[in-house]
Coordinates of C-alpha atoms in Angstrom, one line a residue:
M1 CA 0.0 0.0 0.0
T2 CA 1.4 3.4 -1.0
S3 CA 2.1 5.9 1.9
P4 CA 0.4 9.3 1.7
K5 CA 3.8 11.0 1.5
A6 CA 4.7 8.9 -1.4
S7 CA 1.4 9.8 -2.9
K8 CA 1.8 13.4 -2.4
L9 CA 5.4 13.2 -3.8
G10 CA 4.1 11.5 -6.9
A11 CA 1.3 14.0 -7.4
F12 CA 3.8 16.9 -7.1
V13 CA 6.2 15.1 -9.6
E14 CA 3.2 14.7 -12.0
R15 CA 2.1 18.3 -11.7
A16 CA 5.8 19.7 -12.1
F17 CA 6.7 17.3 -14.9
P18 CA 3.6 16.3 -16.9
E19 CA 3.9 13.5 -19.2
Q20 CA 5.5 14.3 -22.6
R21 CA 5.4 12.8 -25.8
L22 CA 8.3 13.0 -28.5
F23 CA 7.0 12.5 -32.0
L24 CA 9.5 11.0 -34.5
K25 CA 8.4 11.4 -38.2
S26 CA 9.9 9.6 -41.1
D27 CA 8.7 9.4 -44.9
A28 CA 6.9 6.1 -44.2
E29 CA 5.4 6.4 -40.5
T30 CA 5.2 8.6 -37.5
R31 CA 6.4 7.2 -34.0
F32 CA 6.3 8.8 -30.5
V33 CA 8.4 8.2 -27.4
R34 CA 6.6 8.6 -24.1
L35 CA 8.7 10.5 -21.3
S36 CA 7.0 9.8 -18.0
P37 CA 7.3 12.3 -15.1
T38 CA 9.8 10.0 -13.2
T39 CA 12.1 9.9 -16.3
Q40 CA 12.0 13.6 -16.8
L41 CA 12.8 14.0 -13.0
V42 CA 15.8 11.5 -13.3
A43 CA 17.2 13.2 -16.4
I44 CA 17.1 16.7 -14.9
S45 CA 18.5 15.6 -11.6
G46 CA 21.3 13.7 -13.4
S47 CA 22.1 17.0 -15.6
A48 CA 22.1 19.1 -12.4
L49 CA 24.7 16.8 -10.7
V50 CA 26.9 16.6 -13.7
V51 CA 26.8 20.6 -14.1
G52 CA 27.4 21.0 -10.3
W53 CA 30.3 18.5 -10.4
T54 CA 31.9 20.3 -13.4
I55 CA 31.7 23.7 -11.8
V56 CA 33.3 22.4 -8.5
A57 CA 36.0 20.5 -10.4
S58 CA 36.8 23.4 -12.6
A59 CA 37.0 25.7 -9.4
I60 CA 39.2 23.2 -7.7
V61 CA 41.7 22.9 -10.8
M62 CA 41.7 26.7 -11.3
M63 CA 42.4 27.3 -7.6
D64 CA 45.1 24.6 -7.6
T65 CA 46.6 26.2 -10.7
I66 CA 46.6 29.6 -9.4
G67 CA 48.0 28.6 -6.0
S68 CA 50.9 26.4 -7.6
G69 CA 52.2 28.7 -10.1
S70 CA 55.2 30.9 -9.6
L71 CA 56.9 33.5 -11.6
R72 CA 60.0 31.2 -12.4
E73 CA 57.8 28.4 -13.5
Q74 CA 55.7 30.5 -15.6
A75 CA 58.8 32.1 -17.3
A76 CA 60.1 28.6 -17.9
R77 CA 56.9 27.4 -19.4
E78 CA 56.8 30.5 -21.7
Q79 CA 60.3 29.8 -22.8
Q80 CA 59.5 26.2 -23.5
T81 CA 56.4 27.2 -25.5
Y82 CA 58.4 29.8 -27.4
E83 CA 61.0 27.5 -28.3
Q84 CA 58.5 24.7 -29.3
R85 CA 56.8 27.4 -31.5
L86 CA 60.1 28.4 -33.2
N87 CA 61.0 24.7 -33.9
A88 CA 57.4 24.1 -35.3
L89 CA 57.7 27.1 -37.6
A90 CA 61.2 26.1 -38.8
K91 CA 60.0 22.8 -39.7
E92 CA 56.9 24.4 -41.5
R93 CA 59.2 26.6 -43.4
D94 CA 61.5 23.8 -44.5
A95 CA 58.4 21.8 -45.7
N96 CA 57.0 24.9 -47.7
A97 CA 60.5 25.1 -49.2
E98 CA 60.6 21.6 -50.1
N99 CA 57.1 21.7 -51.6
A100 CA 58.2 24.6 -53.7
R101 CA 61.2 22.9 -55.1
D102 CA 59.0 19.8 -56.0
A103 CA 56.5 22.0 -57.6
I104 CA 59.4 23.7 -59.7
S105 CA 60.6 20.3 -60.8
R106 CA 57.1 19.2 -61.8
F107 CA 56.6 22.5 -63.7
N108 CA 59.9 22.1 -65.8
A109 CA 58.9 18.4 -66.6
A110 CA 55.5 19.8 -67.7
L111 CA 57.2 22.4 -69.9
G112 CA 59.1 19.6 -71.7
Q113 CA 56.0 17.5 -72.3
V114 CA 54.2 20.6 -73.8
S115 CA 57.1 21.2 -76.2
E116 CA 57.0 17.6 -77.4
M117 CA 53.2 17.8 -77.7
Q118 CA 53.4 21.0 -79.9
T119 CA 56.0 19.3 -82.1
A120 CA 53.8 16.2 -82.7
L121 CA 50.7 18.3 -83.1
L122 CA 52.4 20.3 -85.9
A123 CA 53.6 17.1 -87.6
S124 CA 49.9 15.8 -87.5
E125 CA 48.6 19.0 -88.9
T126 CA 51.1 18.7 -91.9
R127 CA 50.1 15.2 -92.6
R128 CA 46.4 16.1 -92.3
R129 CA 46.7 18.7 -94.9
E130 CA 48.7 16.7 -97.3
A131 CA 45.9 13.9 -97.1
E132 CA 43.3 16.4 -97.8
T133 CA 45.2 17.7 -100.8
G134 CA 45.5 14.2 -102.1
V135 CA 41.8 13.3 -101.5
A136 CA 40.8 16.6 -103.5
A137 CA 43.2 15.6 -106.4
A138 CA 41.7 12.0 -106.5
Q139 CA 38.2 13.3 -106.5
D140 CA 38.9 15.6 -109.4
T141 CA 40.5 12.7 -111.4
L142 CA 37.5 10.5 -110.6
R143 CA 35.0 13.0 -111.7
K144 CA 36.8 13.4 -115.1
V145 CA 37.2 9.7 -115.7
I146 CA 33.3 9.2 -114.8
K147 CA 32.5 11.9 -117.4
D148 CA 34.7 10.3 -120.0
R149 CA 33.2 7.0 -119.4
D150 CA 29.7 8.2 -119.8
A151 CA 30.6 9.9 -123.0
A152 CA 32.1 6.7 -124.4
E153 CA 29.2 4.6 -123.3
T154 CA 26.9 7.0 -125.2
K155 CA 29.0 6.7 -128.3
V156 CA 29.1 2.9 -128.1
A157 CA 25.3 2.8 -127.8
S158 CA 24.9 5.1 -130.8
L159 CA 27.4 2.8 -132.8
R160 CA 25.6 -0.3 -131.9
A161 CA 22.3 1.3 -133.1
E162 CA 23.9 2.1 -136.4
L163 CA 25.4 -1.6 -136.7
D164 CA 21.9 -2.8 -136.3
G165 CA 20.7 -1.0 -139.3
E166 CA 23.7 -1.8 -141.5
A167 CA 26.7 -4.0 -140.8
A168 CA 29.6 -2.0 -142.0
E169 CA 33.1 -3.4 -141.3
D170 CA 34.6 -0.1 -140.7
D171 CA 32.0 0.6 -138.1
K172 CA 32.6 -2.8 -136.4
R173 CA 36.4 -2.0 -136.2
D174 CA 35.4 1.5 -134.6
V175 CA 33.1 -0.4 -132.1
A176 CA 35.9 -2.9 -131.2
Q177 CA 38.2 0.0 -130.6
L178 CA 35.6 1.8 -128.5
E179 CA 35.1 -1.3 -126.6
T180 CA 38.9 -1.7 -125.8
T181 CA 39.1 1.9 -124.9
L182 CA 36.0 1.5 -122.6
D183 CA 37.7 -1.6 -120.9
F184 CA 40.9 0.4 -120.3
M185 CA 39.0 3.4 -118.9
T186 CA 36.9 1.1 -116.6
A187 CA 40.2 -0.5 -115.3
A188 CA 41.8 3.0 -114.8
L189 CA 38.4 4.1 -113.0
S190 CA 38.7 1.1 -110.6
D191 CA 42.3 1.9 -109.7
T192 CA 41.4 5.6 -109.2
A193 CA 38.6 4.5 -106.9
G194 CA 40.9 2.3 -104.9
Q195 CA 43.3 5.2 -104.5
R196 CA 40.4 7.5 -103.5
D197 CA 39.4 5.1 -100.8
A198 CA 42.9 4.6 -99.5
L199 CA 43.4 8.3 -99.4
A200 CA 40.1 8.7 -97.5
A201 CA 41.0 6.2 -95.1
E202 CA 44.4 7.9 -94.5
A203 CA 42.6 11.2 -94.0
E204 CA 40.2 9.6 -91.5
D205 CA 43.2 8.2 -89.6
A206 CA 44.9 11.8 -89.7
E207 CA 41.8 13.3 -88.3
A208 CA 41.5 10.6 -85.6
F209 CA 45.1 11.2 -84.6
A210 CA 44.7 15.1 -84.6
E211 CA 41.6 14.8 -82.4
K212 CA 43.7 12.6 -80.1
M213 CA 46.4 15.0 -80.0
I214 CA 44.1 17.9 -79.3
L215 CA 42.5 15.9 -76.4
E216 CA 45.9 15.2 -75.0
A217 CA 46.8 18.8 -75.4
R218 CA 43.6 20.0 -73.4
L219 CA 44.4 17.4 -70.6
K220 CA 48.1 18.6 -70.3
Q221 CA 46.9 22.1 -70.3
E222 CA 44.5 21.3 -67.4
R223 CA 47.6 19.7 -65.6
N224 CA 49.6 22.7 -66.2
D225 CA 46.8 24.9 -64.8
R226 CA 46.8 22.9 -61.6
I227 CA 50.7 22.9 -61.5
F228 CA 50.7 26.7 -62.0
S229 CA 48.0 27.1 -59.4
Q230 CA 49.9 24.9 -56.9
L231 CA 53.2 27.0 -57.6
E232 CA 51.4 30.3 -57.2
D233 CA 49.9 29.2 -53.9
A234 CA 53.1 27.9 -52.6
V235 CA 55.0 31.2 -53.5
T236 CA 52.2 33.3 -52.0
V237 CA 52.4 31.3 -48.8
S238 CA 56.2 31.7 -48.6
V239 CA 56.3 35.5 -49.3
K240 CA 53.3 36.7 -47.3
P241 CA 54.9 36.0 -43.9
L242 CA 58.1 37.7 -45.1
D243 CA 56.1 40.7 -46.1
K244 CA 54.3 40.9 -42.6
M245 CA 57.8 40.4 -40.8
F246 CA 59.4 43.4 -42.5
E247 CA 56.3 45.5 -42.2
S248 CA 56.0 44.7 -38.4
A249 CA 59.6 45.7 -38.0
G250 CA 58.9 49.2 -39.5
L251 CA 60.8 48.3 -42.8
D252 CA 59.6 49.0 -46.2
P253 CA 59.7 45.6 -48.2
D254 CA 59.9 47.4 -51.6
Q255 CA 62.8 49.6 -50.5
L256 CA 64.6 46.4 -48.9
I257 CA 64.2 44.5 -52.1
S258 CA 65.5 47.4 -54.2
T259 CA 68.5 47.9 -51.9
V260 CA 69.4 44.1 -51.9
R261 CA 69.0 43.8 -55.7
R262 CA 71.5 46.8 -56.2
G263 CA 74.0 45.2 -54.0
Y264 CA 73.4 41.6 -55.1
S265 CA 76.8 39.9 -55.7
G266 CA 75.7 36.0 -55.6
Q267 CA 76.1 33.7 -58.5
G268 CA 73.5 33.4 -61.1
G269 CA 71.7 36.8 -60.8
P270 CA 67.9 37.4 -61.3
L271 CA 65.9 34.6 -62.8
T272 CA 65.6 34.8 -66.7
P273 CA 62.0 35.0 -68.1
L274 CA 60.7 32.0 -70.0
S275 CA 59.7 32.2 -73.7
L276 CA 57.6 29.1 -74.7
S277 CA 56.7 30.3 -78.2
T278 CA 58.1 28.1 -81.1
K279 CA 57.5 30.9 -83.6
G280 CA 59.5 33.9 -82.1
E281 CA 56.4 35.5 -80.8
G282 CA 55.9 36.9 -77.2
P283 CA 55.0 34.6 -74.4
D284 CA 51.3 33.1 -74.1
A285 CA 49.2 33.0 -71.2
D286 CA 51.1 30.0 -69.6
G287 CA 54.4 31.8 -70.3
M288 CA 53.2 34.9 -68.5
R289 CA 52.1 32.9 -65.6
A290 CA 55.5 31.2 -65.4
N291 CA 57.3 34.4 -65.7
S292 CA 55.1 35.8 -62.9
I293 CA 56.1 32.7 -60.7
L294 CA 59.8 33.2 -61.5
E295 CA 59.4 36.8 -60.5
R296 CA 57.9 35.9 -57.2
L297 CA 60.6 33.4 -56.6
D298 CA 63.3 36.1 -57.3
E299 CA 61.6 38.3 -54.8
M300 CA 61.4 35.5 -52.3
N301 CA 65.2 35.0 -52.7
L302 CA 65.9 38.6 -52.2
Y303 CA 63.7 38.6 -49.1
R304 CA 65.8 35.7 -47.7
I305 CA 69.0 37.9 -48.3
A306 CA 67.4 40.9 -46.6
A307 CA 66.3 38.7 -43.7
Q308 CA 70.0 37.6 -43.2
K309 CA 71.1 41.2 -43.2
A310 CA 68.5 42.5 -40.5
P311 CA 68.6 41.6 -36.8
F312 CA 65.5 39.3 -36.8
S313 CA 67.2 36.6 -34.6
I314 CA 67.7 36.3 -30.8
P315 CA 71.3 36.8 -29.6
L316 CA 71.0 33.8 -27.2
K317 CA 70.4 30.2 -28.1
S318 CA 70.4 28.6 -24.6
S319 CA 67.8 29.2 -21.8
F320 CA 67.4 32.8 -20.6
R321 CA 64.9 35.1 -18.9
F322 CA 64.0 38.7 -19.8
T323 CA 65.0 41.1 -16.9
S324 CA 64.3 44.5 -18.4
G325 CA 62.6 45.8 -21.5
F326 CA 63.0 49.0 -23.8
G327 CA 61.8 52.2 -22.3
K328 CA 61.7 54.3 -19.2
R329 CA 63.5 52.8 -16.2
W330 CA 64.2 54.6 -12.9
G331 CA 63.7 58.0 -14.5
R332 CA 66.0 57.3 -17.4
M333 CA 65.6 55.8 -20.9
H334 CA 66.6 52.1 -21.1
E335 CA 67.7 51.9 -24.9
G336 CA 67.7 48.0 -25.1
T337 CA 66.6 44.8 -23.7
D338 CA 68.2 42.6 -21.0
F339 CA 68.6 38.9 -21.1
A340 CA 69.9 37.0 -18.0
A341 CA 71.7 33.7 -18.1
P342 CA 74.6 31.9 -16.4
H343 CA 78.0 33.6 -16.5
G344 CA 79.8 32.7 -19.9
T345 CA 76.7 31.9 -21.8
P346 CA 77.5 32.3 -25.6
I347 CA 76.3 35.4 -27.4
Y348 CA 75.5 35.4 -31.1
A349 CA 75.2 37.9 -33.9
T350 CA 71.6 38.5 -34.9
A351 CA 72.3 39.5 -38.5
D352 CA 75.2 39.5 -41.1
G353 CA 77.4 42.6 -40.7
V354 CA 80.8 44.1 -39.9
V355 CA 82.2 44.6 -36.4
T356 CA 82.9 48.3 -35.8
H357 CA 83.7 48.1 -32.1
A358 CA 85.1 45.2 -29.9
G359 CA 86.3 46.6 -26.6
W360 CA 85.7 48.6 -23.4
M361 CA 83.1 51.4 -23.4
S362 CA 82.2 53.5 -20.3
G363 CA 78.8 52.2 -18.8
Y364 CA 78.6 49.3 -21.4
G365 CA 81.7 47.4 -20.1
R366 CA 82.9 45.1 -22.8
L367 CA 81.0 46.0 -25.9
V368 CA 80.7 44.7 -29.5
K369 CA 79.0 46.8 -32.1
I370 CA 78.1 45.3 -35.4
Q371 CA 77.0 47.5 -38.5
H372 CA 74.3 45.9 -40.7
E373 CA 72.6 46.9 -43.9
F374 CA 69.8 49.3 -44.2
G375 CA 71.5 51.6 -41.5
I376 CA 70.9 49.2 -38.7
E377 CA 73.4 48.7 -35.9
T378 CA 73.3 46.2 -32.9
R379 CA 75.1 46.4 -29.7
Y380 CA 76.0 43.7 -27.1
A381 CA 77.2 44.9 -23.7
H382 CA 78.4 43.7 -20.3
Q383 CA 80.4 40.8 -21.9
S384 CA 82.9 38.7 -19.8
Q385 CA 84.9 37.9 -23.1
I386 CA 84.9 39.3 -26.7
R387 CA 85.5 36.8 -29.5
V388 CA 85.6 39.1 -32.5
K389 CA 87.8 41.9 -33.9
V390 CA 87.1 45.3 -35.4
G391 CA 86.7 45.0 -39.2
Q392 CA 85.7 41.4 -38.9
R393 CA 82.6 40.2 -41.1
V394 CA 80.2 38.1 -39.1
S395 CA 77.2 36.1 -40.0
R396 CA 73.9 35.6 -38.3
G397 CA 74.3 33.1 -35.6
E398 CA 78.1 33.4 -35.4
R399 CA 79.4 33.5 -31.8
I400 CA 80.8 37.0 -30.8
G401 CA 81.3 36.8 -27.0
D402 CA 80.5 35.4 -23.7
M403 CA 77.8 36.9 -21.1
G404 CA 79.2 38.6 -18.1
N405 CA 78.9 41.6 -15.6
S406 CA 81.2 44.2 -17.0
G407 CA 80.5 47.9 -16.9
R408 CA 77.6 49.5 -15.1
S409 CA 75.7 46.2 -14.3
T410 CA 74.0 44.8 -11.2
G411 CA 74.4 41.2 -12.3
T412 CA 75.3 38.9 -15.1
H413 CA 73.2 39.6 -18.2
L414 CA 73.4 40.8 -21.7
H415 CA 72.2 44.4 -22.7
Y416 CA 71.1 44.1 -26.3
E417 CA 70.5 47.2 -28.6
V418 CA 69.2 48.0 -32.0
R419 CA 69.6 51.4 -33.6
V420 CA 68.3 52.5 -37.0
N421 CA 70.3 55.5 -38.4
G422 CA 71.7 55.9 -34.9
K423 CA 68.4 56.1 -33.0
P424 CA 67.6 53.4 -30.7
V425 CA 64.6 51.2 -31.3
N426 CA 62.9 48.4 -29.3
P427 CA 64.8 45.0 -30.1
M428 CA 61.7 43.0 -29.5
T429 CA 60.0 44.7 -32.5
Y430 CA 62.4 42.7 -34.7
I431 CA 62.3 39.5 -32.6
K432 CA 58.6 39.4 -32.4
A433 CA 58.2 40.1 -36.1
A434 CA 60.1 37.1 -36.9
R435 CA 58.3 34.6 -34.7
D436 CA 55.9 33.6 -37.6
V437 CA 58.8 33.1 -40.0
F438 CA 61.9 31.5 -38.3

């Protein structure tokens, strides 16, 4: 027997959660699922428990994360994340470069196939024209022979009618000669008809071959379009991050390209435009697309040279921490960025250039100055040991000294400056600009 409390509880549940029906309609029939008050109560209670448990667990995890983090651990995690990002971007850049090289190889192979196809198509067109000329001549000859045959047959019929009236020996000889002539012309007509059929068959073969070559040309053109599209996409993907990097650093990409092109001294020089015409004419649409891709590849090469000559790298390769940034500090202008690491940590040049100072300078301690292209100079201060000399040419990534505590310094660190036309700028502008490229 049900207790009064249970009955009241059941009545409350039925009022709060009246029975529901969920209709499921398909093309053939309509069905429904009945949701009882108890089922609805259990589903809502379960959902509430799950949401409550999720909120409590998230709060516990967040409190644990906030309580367990420290400044040193956070800096280490950021450094690890940054290094992983750099490695991933380097791998992606290498993969894009490899794809571009593969695409160029496929493009060169496609050009060779197009040239062979054009030669075969021209030869086929010549044979087809010759066949058409032969067929036309055979048809003219055939019409003439048929006309002569009809005239001969008419004359033979007339002579036979005369022979029926009077049997003259001379006329009989003429008839015999006409019959002989008719037999000869009939044989010649048969030979001509055979030649005509042979020429017609050859013409059909030539037309079929020409259609096949046209179809192959169309398919190869479609493949060329796909290859061109892949090359254009690869070049665009490779050049766009470089554009963004130079613009983020406040450098004009067009001016950089112009400067690098004027001072370019490598082997090979700029890429030569292609000319795919076999008649000495200007480049067609494919040639223009190929020349556009070559121009973009040349531009990308100049970008690479410019990137080597601008300080887009970090002067340290081992673990470090930032201790002071560019800007106002203690009422004075701090004209660089400070990196802290153990004593003797190797210091590397951030771009190609020439050493203009390698020695002691008041406040800087042991200092190395490197003059780069585009009016850019970098400075590396407070070193414990200098490993380059004045006038020495250095490359990006080449070791120039060791971290120390010389000069006006409160601890072992590297004071790194970037100056453009003598004016100090924030070094992090260049370092951050290169994050998506190097």
